[in-house]
Short mmCIF file of C-alpha atoms and ligand atoms in Angstrom, two decimals:
data_model
loop_
_atom_site.label_atom_id
_atom_site.label_comp_id
_atom_site.label_asym_id
_atom_site.label_seq_id
_atom_site.Cartn_x
_atom_site.Cartn_y
_atom_site.Cartn_z
CA MET A 562 4.88 -21.12 -33.20
CA ASP A 563 0.81 -21.23 -33.76
CA PHE A 564 0.50 -22.31 -30.33
CA GLU A 565 -3.04 -24.34 -31.01
CA HIS A 566 -3.78 -25.56 -27.63
CA VAL A 567 -2.76 -23.44 -24.68
CA LEU A 568 -3.05 -24.66 -20.83
CA VAL A 569 -3.90 -22.01 -18.55
CA VAL A 570 -3.48 -22.92 -14.77
CA GLY A 571 -5.71 -20.41 -12.46
CA ALA A 572 -9.40 -19.57 -13.42
CA GLY A 573 -9.62 -16.19 -11.26
CA GLN A 574 -9.92 -12.74 -12.76
CA MET A 575 -6.89 -13.29 -14.80
CA GLY A 576 -6.66 -16.88 -15.84
CA GLY A 577 -10.62 -16.67 -16.70
CA GLY A 578 -9.89 -13.32 -18.63
CA ILE A 579 -6.64 -15.11 -20.30
CA ALA A 580 -8.46 -18.33 -21.33
CA GLN A 581 -11.25 -16.26 -22.94
CA VAL A 582 -8.79 -14.15 -25.14
CA VAL A 583 -6.89 -17.31 -26.14
CA ALA A 584 -9.99 -19.32 -26.96
CA ALA A 585 -11.68 -15.91 -29.03
CA SER A 586 -8.56 -15.94 -30.79
CA GLY A 587 -9.37 -19.76 -32.08
CA ARG A 588 -7.06 -21.70 -30.17
CA ARG A 589 -8.18 -24.83 -27.78
CA VAL A 590 -7.79 -24.09 -24.24
CA SER A 591 -7.42 -26.50 -21.48
CA LEU A 592 -8.50 -24.50 -18.05
CA HIS A 593 -7.18 -25.93 -14.39
CA ASP A 594 -7.97 -24.68 -11.24
CA PRO A 595 -8.09 -27.12 -8.36
CA TYR A 596 -9.98 -24.95 -6.23
CA PRO A 597 -13.52 -25.79 -5.25
CA GLY A 598 -15.94 -23.26 -7.55
CA ALA A 599 -13.09 -21.62 -8.85
CA VAL A 600 -13.36 -22.90 -12.48
CA GLU A 601 -17.51 -22.38 -12.24
CA ARG A 602 -16.89 -19.15 -11.40
CA GLY A 603 -14.09 -18.42 -13.93
CA LEU A 604 -16.36 -19.79 -16.63
CA ALA A 605 -19.46 -17.64 -15.45
CA GLY A 606 -16.92 -14.74 -15.52
CA ILE A 607 -16.16 -15.42 -19.11
CA ARG A 608 -19.61 -16.04 -20.14
CA GLU A 609 -20.50 -12.58 -19.10
CA SER A 610 -17.87 -10.85 -20.14
CA LEU A 611 -18.39 -11.82 -23.77
CA GLU A 612 -21.97 -11.20 -23.54
CA ARG A 613 -21.17 -7.64 -22.71
CA LEU A 614 -18.64 -7.52 -25.48
CA GLY A 615 -21.02 -8.83 -27.81
CA ALA A 616 -18.85 -11.67 -28.99
CA ASP A 617 -19.47 -15.46 -29.69
CA VAL A 618 -20.49 -16.79 -26.49
CA ASP A 619 -21.13 -20.33 -27.72
CA GLY A 620 -18.08 -20.73 -29.96
CA THR A 621 -15.79 -19.26 -27.75
CA LEU A 622 -16.80 -21.64 -24.82
CA ALA A 623 -16.72 -24.68 -26.93
CA ARG A 624 -13.08 -24.14 -27.35
CA ILE A 625 -12.41 -24.20 -23.64
CA THR A 626 -12.14 -27.40 -21.42
CA VAL A 627 -11.92 -27.82 -17.91
CA VAL A 628 -9.09 -30.00 -16.95
CA ASP A 629 -8.64 -31.89 -13.41
CA ASP A 630 -4.63 -32.14 -13.69
CA LEU A 631 -2.06 -30.07 -15.94
CA VAL A 632 -2.07 -31.81 -19.71
CA ALA A 633 0.22 -31.66 -22.29
CA ALA A 634 -0.03 -28.21 -24.36
CA ASP A 635 1.92 -26.00 -26.88
CA LEU A 636 1.68 -23.31 -24.37
CA LEU A 637 1.06 -22.90 -20.64
CA ILE A 638 -0.21 -19.42 -19.08
CA GLU A 639 0.16 -19.65 -15.63
CA ALA A 640 -2.23 -17.36 -13.38
CA ILE A 641 -2.51 -18.73 -10.09
CA VAL A 642 -2.12 -16.61 -7.04
CA GLU A 643 0.91 -14.40 -6.62
CA ASP A 644 3.02 -17.10 -4.36
CA GLY A 645 6.17 -17.53 -5.51
CA ALA A 646 6.33 -21.09 -4.31
CA ALA A 647 3.24 -22.20 -5.56
CA LYS A 648 4.15 -20.94 -9.16
CA GLU A 649 7.37 -22.78 -8.90
CA ASP A 650 5.24 -26.04 -7.68
CA ILE A 651 3.05 -25.39 -11.11
CA PHE A 652 6.31 -25.00 -13.05
CA ARG A 653 7.60 -27.76 -11.71
CA ARG A 654 4.83 -30.18 -13.02
CA ALA A 655 4.53 -28.64 -16.03
CA ASP A 656 7.94 -29.04 -16.78
CA ALA A 657 7.04 -32.69 -16.75
CA ALA A 658 3.35 -32.68 -17.89
CA LEU A 659 4.31 -30.49 -21.22
CA PRO A 660 6.53 -31.46 -24.30
CA PRO A 661 10.17 -30.46 -24.16
CA ASP A 662 9.46 -27.72 -26.91
CA ALA A 663 6.31 -26.02 -25.13
CA ILE A 664 6.87 -22.68 -23.70
CA LEU A 665 6.19 -21.98 -20.02
CA ALA A 666 4.79 -18.35 -19.40
CA SER A 667 3.62 -16.75 -16.32
CA ASN A 668 1.26 -14.06 -15.66
CA THR A 669 2.92 -13.13 -12.59
CA SER A 670 2.84 -9.34 -11.47
CA SER A 671 6.07 -9.59 -9.60
CA ILE A 672 7.89 -13.09 -9.06
CA PRO A 673 10.91 -13.07 -10.70
CA ILE A 674 10.81 -14.88 -14.03
CA THR A 675 14.52 -16.06 -13.25
CA SER A 676 13.49 -18.09 -10.17
CA LEU A 677 10.58 -19.87 -12.01
CA ALA A 678 13.13 -20.85 -14.75
CA ALA A 679 15.67 -22.02 -12.23
CA VAL A 680 13.63 -25.02 -10.79
CA ILE A 681 12.69 -26.65 -14.40
CA GLY A 682 14.94 -27.69 -16.99
CA ARG A 683 14.14 -25.79 -19.96
CA PRO A 684 15.14 -22.25 -18.64
CA ASP A 685 15.48 -20.82 -22.05
CA ARG A 686 11.62 -21.44 -22.79
CA VAL A 687 10.51 -19.53 -19.76
CA ILE A 688 8.93 -16.15 -20.12
CA GLY A 689 6.70 -13.64 -18.33
CA MET A 690 3.26 -12.95 -20.19
CA HIS A 691 1.84 -10.25 -18.09
CA PHE A 692 -1.72 -9.44 -19.14
CA PHE A 693 -3.77 -6.74 -17.53
CA ASN A 694 -7.23 -6.47 -15.85
CA PRO A 695 -9.56 -7.26 -17.37
CA ALA A 696 -7.99 -9.24 -19.99
CA PRO A 697 -10.63 -8.87 -22.75
CA VAL A 698 -10.19 -5.44 -22.62
CA LEU A 699 -6.84 -4.01 -21.86
CA GLN A 700 -4.52 -3.87 -24.77
CA LEU A 701 -1.01 -4.11 -23.12
CA VAL A 702 1.10 -7.14 -22.63
CA GLU A 703 4.05 -6.95 -21.05
CA VAL A 704 6.66 -9.50 -22.08
CA ILE A 705 9.46 -10.40 -19.69
CA ARG A 706 12.82 -11.90 -20.34
CA GLY A 707 14.38 -14.01 -17.68
CA LEU A 708 17.91 -14.16 -17.37
CA ASP A 709 18.13 -17.36 -19.70
CA THR A 710 15.02 -16.90 -21.93
CA SER A 711 15.84 -17.25 -25.62
CA ASP A 712 15.23 -14.69 -28.39
CA GLU A 713 13.26 -17.56 -30.01
CA THR A 714 10.92 -17.76 -27.03
CA ALA A 715 10.51 -13.58 -26.79
CA ALA A 716 9.91 -13.67 -30.32
CA ALA A 717 7.01 -16.10 -29.91
CA ILE A 718 5.40 -14.67 -27.13
CA VAL A 719 5.58 -11.17 -28.79
CA ALA A 720 4.36 -12.76 -32.19
CA LEU A 721 1.31 -14.50 -29.94
CA ALA A 722 0.21 -11.29 -28.18
CA ARG A 723 -0.26 -9.24 -31.56
CA ASP A 724 -2.27 -12.75 -32.72
CA LEU A 725 -4.36 -12.10 -29.92
CA GLY A 726 -4.93 -8.48 -31.26
CA LYS A 727 -2.83 -7.22 -27.84
CA THR A 728 0.24 -4.69 -27.83
CA PRO A 729 3.26 -6.22 -26.57
CA ALA A 730 5.99 -4.02 -24.41
CA GLU A 731 9.50 -5.96 -23.30
CA ALA A 732 11.07 -5.64 -20.00
CA ASN A 733 13.68 -7.12 -18.55
CA ASP A 734 13.53 -9.58 -15.13
CA PHE A 735 13.84 -6.85 -12.31
CA PRO A 736 11.28 -6.49 -9.06
CA GLY A 737 7.80 -5.28 -10.29
CA PHE A 738 9.28 -5.37 -14.03
CA VAL A 739 8.04 -1.75 -15.40
CA SER A 740 4.12 -1.68 -14.86
CA ASN A 741 4.15 -2.50 -11.20
CA ARG A 742 7.43 -0.78 -10.11
CA ILE A 743 5.42 2.35 -11.18
CA LEU A 744 1.86 1.48 -10.48
CA MET A 745 1.95 -0.28 -6.89
CA PRO A 746 3.99 2.74 -5.11
CA PHE A 747 1.26 4.99 -6.86
CA ILE A 748 -1.29 2.51 -4.94
CA ASN A 749 0.37 2.68 -1.65
CA GLU A 750 0.94 5.99 -1.59
CA ALA A 751 -2.85 6.72 -2.18
CA ALA A 752 -3.48 4.18 0.73
CA TYR A 753 -0.91 6.63 3.05
CA ALA A 754 -3.11 9.06 1.86
CA LEU A 755 -5.97 7.68 3.38
CA LEU A 756 -4.33 6.51 6.38
CA GLU A 757 -2.86 9.72 7.67
CA GLY A 758 -6.23 11.21 6.87
CA VAL A 759 -5.45 13.49 4.10
CA ALA A 760 -8.65 12.90 1.96
CA GLU A 761 -11.49 10.39 2.02
CA ALA A 762 -11.03 7.46 -0.31
CA GLU A 763 -13.63 9.50 -3.01
CA ALA A 764 -11.97 12.36 -2.87
CA ILE A 765 -8.37 10.96 -3.63
CA ASP A 766 -9.81 8.57 -6.69
CA THR A 767 -11.59 11.84 -7.90
CA ILE A 768 -8.17 13.72 -7.84
CA ALA A 769 -6.38 11.04 -9.85
CA ARG A 770 -9.51 10.52 -12.39
CA LEU A 771 -10.10 14.24 -13.05
CA GLY A 772 -6.60 15.61 -12.55
CA PHE A 773 -4.57 12.92 -14.01
CA ALA A 774 -7.04 11.90 -16.70
CA HIS A 775 -6.86 8.43 -15.30
CA PRO A 776 -9.92 5.76 -15.91
CA MET A 777 -10.14 5.08 -12.48
CA GLY A 778 -8.43 6.11 -9.03
CA PRO A 779 -5.77 4.36 -7.39
CA LEU A 780 -7.57 3.16 -4.09
CA ALA A 781 -10.57 1.84 -6.64
CA LEU A 782 -7.88 0.10 -9.21
CA ALA A 783 -6.60 -1.34 -5.79
CA ASP A 784 -9.75 -2.69 -5.17
CA LEU A 785 -10.12 -4.36 -8.96
CA ILE A 786 -6.55 -6.00 -8.74
CA GLY A 787 -7.10 -7.18 -5.24
CA LEU A 788 -5.65 -5.90 -2.21
CA ASP A 789 -3.84 -9.35 -1.30
CA THR A 790 -2.25 -9.40 -4.70
CA CYS A 791 -1.24 -5.74 -4.33
CA VAL A 792 0.28 -6.62 -0.91
CA ALA A 793 2.23 -9.42 -2.40
CA ILE A 794 3.48 -7.33 -5.28
CA MET A 795 4.66 -4.50 -2.75
CA ASP A 796 6.27 -7.42 -0.60
CA VAL A 797 8.56 -8.69 -3.67
CA LEU A 798 9.41 -4.79 -4.46
CA HIS A 799 10.35 -4.29 -0.88
CA ALA A 800 12.74 -7.41 -0.92
CA GLY A 801 13.97 -7.11 -4.21
CA LEU A 802 15.05 -3.45 -4.07
CA GLY A 803 15.65 -3.17 -0.09
CA ASP A 804 14.36 0.46 -0.09
CA GLN A 805 11.63 0.97 3.01
CA LYS A 806 9.67 3.22 0.10
CA TYR A 807 8.38 -0.20 -1.26
CA ALA A 808 7.03 -1.54 2.11
CA PRO A 809 3.45 -1.99 1.92
CA CYS A 810 1.24 0.51 3.32
CA PRO A 811 -0.14 -0.63 7.09
CA LEU A 812 -3.31 -0.15 6.07
CA LEU A 813 -3.48 -2.45 2.70
CA ARG A 814 -2.08 -5.08 5.16
CA GLN A 815 -4.72 -4.81 7.50
CA HIS A 816 -7.47 -4.72 4.68
CA VAL A 817 -6.28 -7.83 3.87
CA GLN A 818 -6.08 -9.18 7.63
CA ALA A 819 -9.84 -8.65 7.50
CA GLY A 820 -10.29 -10.58 4.31
CA ARG A 821 -11.16 -7.26 2.80
CA LEU A 822 -9.52 -8.10 -0.67
CA GLY A 823 -11.20 -5.73 -3.00
CA ARG A 824 -14.28 -6.13 -5.74
CA LYS A 825 -13.81 -10.27 -5.62
CA SER A 826 -14.63 -10.50 -1.58
CA GLY A 827 -17.55 -7.65 -1.71
CA ARG A 828 -15.07 -5.35 0.33
CA GLY A 829 -12.11 -3.52 -0.18
CA PHE A 830 -11.66 0.53 -0.15
CA TYR A 831 -15.17 0.49 -1.17
CA THR A 832 -18.05 -1.78 -1.09
CA TYR A 833 -19.67 -3.95 -3.88
CA ALA A 834 -22.64 -5.04 -4.18
N1 LIG B 2032 -5.23 -9.00 -10.34
C1 LIG B 2032 -4.87 -7.92 -11.32
O1 LIG B 2032 -5.24 -6.98 -11.80
C2 LIG B 2032 -3.65 -8.93 -12.02
C3 LIG B 2032 -3.21 -8.31 -13.26
C4 LIG B 2032 -1.95 -8.85 -13.84
C5 LIG B 2032 -1.40 -9.83 -13.33
N2 LIG B 2032 -2.06 -10.52 -12.13
C6 LIG B 2032 -1.59 -11.92 -11.68
O2 LIG B 2032 -1.93 -12.95 -12.19
C7 LIG B 2032 -2.34 -13.82 -11.18
C8 LIG B 2032 -3.61 -14.06 -10.59
O3 LIG B 2032 -4.33 -12.89 -10.04
P1 LIG B 2032 -5.62 -12.90 -10.14
O4 LIG B 2032 -6.15 -11.39 -9.62
O5 LIG B 2032 -6.39 -14.00 -10.87
O6 LIG B 2032 -6.20 -13.78 -8.69
P2 LIG B 2032 -7.29 -14.31 -8.13
O7 LIG B 2032 -7.17 -14.54 -6.74
O8 LIG B 2032 -8.65 -13.77 -8.94
O9 LIG B 2032 -7.13 -15.86 -9.20
C9 LIG B 2032 -6.08 -16.92 -8.27
C10 LIG B 2032 -6.64 -18.28 -8.90
O10 LIG B 2032 -5.66 -19.55 -8.71
C11 LIG B 2032 -6.15 -20.36 -8.22
N3 LIG B 2032 -5.22 -20.95 -7.53
C12 LIG B 2032 -4.56 -20.91 -6.23
N4 LIG B 2032 -3.32 -21.79 -6.31
C13 LIG B 2032 -3.21 -22.49 -7.16
C14 LIG B 2032 -2.82 -23.92 -7.60
N5 LIG B 2032 -1.76 -24.29 -6.76
N6 LIG B 2032 -3.05 -24.20 -8.85
C15 LIG B 2032 -4.21 -23.79 -9.78
N7 LIG B 2032 -4.92 -22.73 -9.40
C16 LIG B 2032 -4.60 -22.26 -8.23
C17 LIG B 2032 -7.29 -19.72 -7.54
O11 LIG B 2032 -8.18 -20.96 -6.95
C18 LIG B 2032 -8.11 -18.87 -7.63
O12 LIG B 2032 -9.00 -18.94 -8.81
C19 LIG B 2032 -1.28 -13.31 -10.20
O13 LIG B 2032 0.22 -13.80 -10.26
C20 LIG B 2032 -1.60 -11.94 -10.02
O14 LIG B 2032 -0.10 -11.17 -9.43
C21 LIG B 2032 -3.13 -10.14 -11.69
#
């Protein structure tokens, strides 16, 4: 399958990045986000990223059309807020709007693919297509099969990921899949180290950067991901795996309660201009 026309729902940091990657591959993208200002911010972010990468700004943007509702396409990539009920609603509406042979993919970090597949009539054509942040830069796409995902659907999405210049890695549908099952407890533990006064935020991040050769420390990474998204993922890990070790650190939750969501709100563990 060529996926000539892709519908991206959600124009936040991930949806914008995914729309950019797909449009840069020469495909047509329809981008939908009903929240005021979201699409404008998304498009501005895409422009900035294309300029930074020295890519074809006008040509790529010309392939992205803003749509005010879900439209027929060969593939849905859903990238809305990390909320199971909201994602199920998009999947139900996409099932009605997209042709029966279209594939419905979610960029979710942790919501079970099987539960998204269960609310619609084509569970064999539902899959996780998990890009990493920033999507135009990072190589990995974690491809997650739900219980009923067909081999044909998985093969088509693996091939698409390669065609987008990415490296796919396949995982099964367990809480947090592989990436966030490993990453989120690491971030959570860093938040506990801060909460317990083991070290200042800068020292915790320096230790991870220089000691483990990570490109950024866990607290700076949490700010990049969004602390609301981190808490939502920890909640899924905690509920799905049932072990207290996955409960979100109270400091993470408190930051979210204060509206300190990380870079996207200007303040998280660090303050941003
Ligand atoms: N932030 C990351 O590092 C990262 C990495 C990989 C995957 N993800 C996943 O990608 C998804 C989006 O995350 P993000 O960081 O882009 O979040 P974000 O907060 O930057 O953007 C979310 C967007 O979804 C929109 N939205 C909310 N409800 C919607 C609806 N019902 N219909 C259409 N649009 C809606 C919002 O207006 C917003 O623009 C989440 O599932 C998240 O877990 C995030």
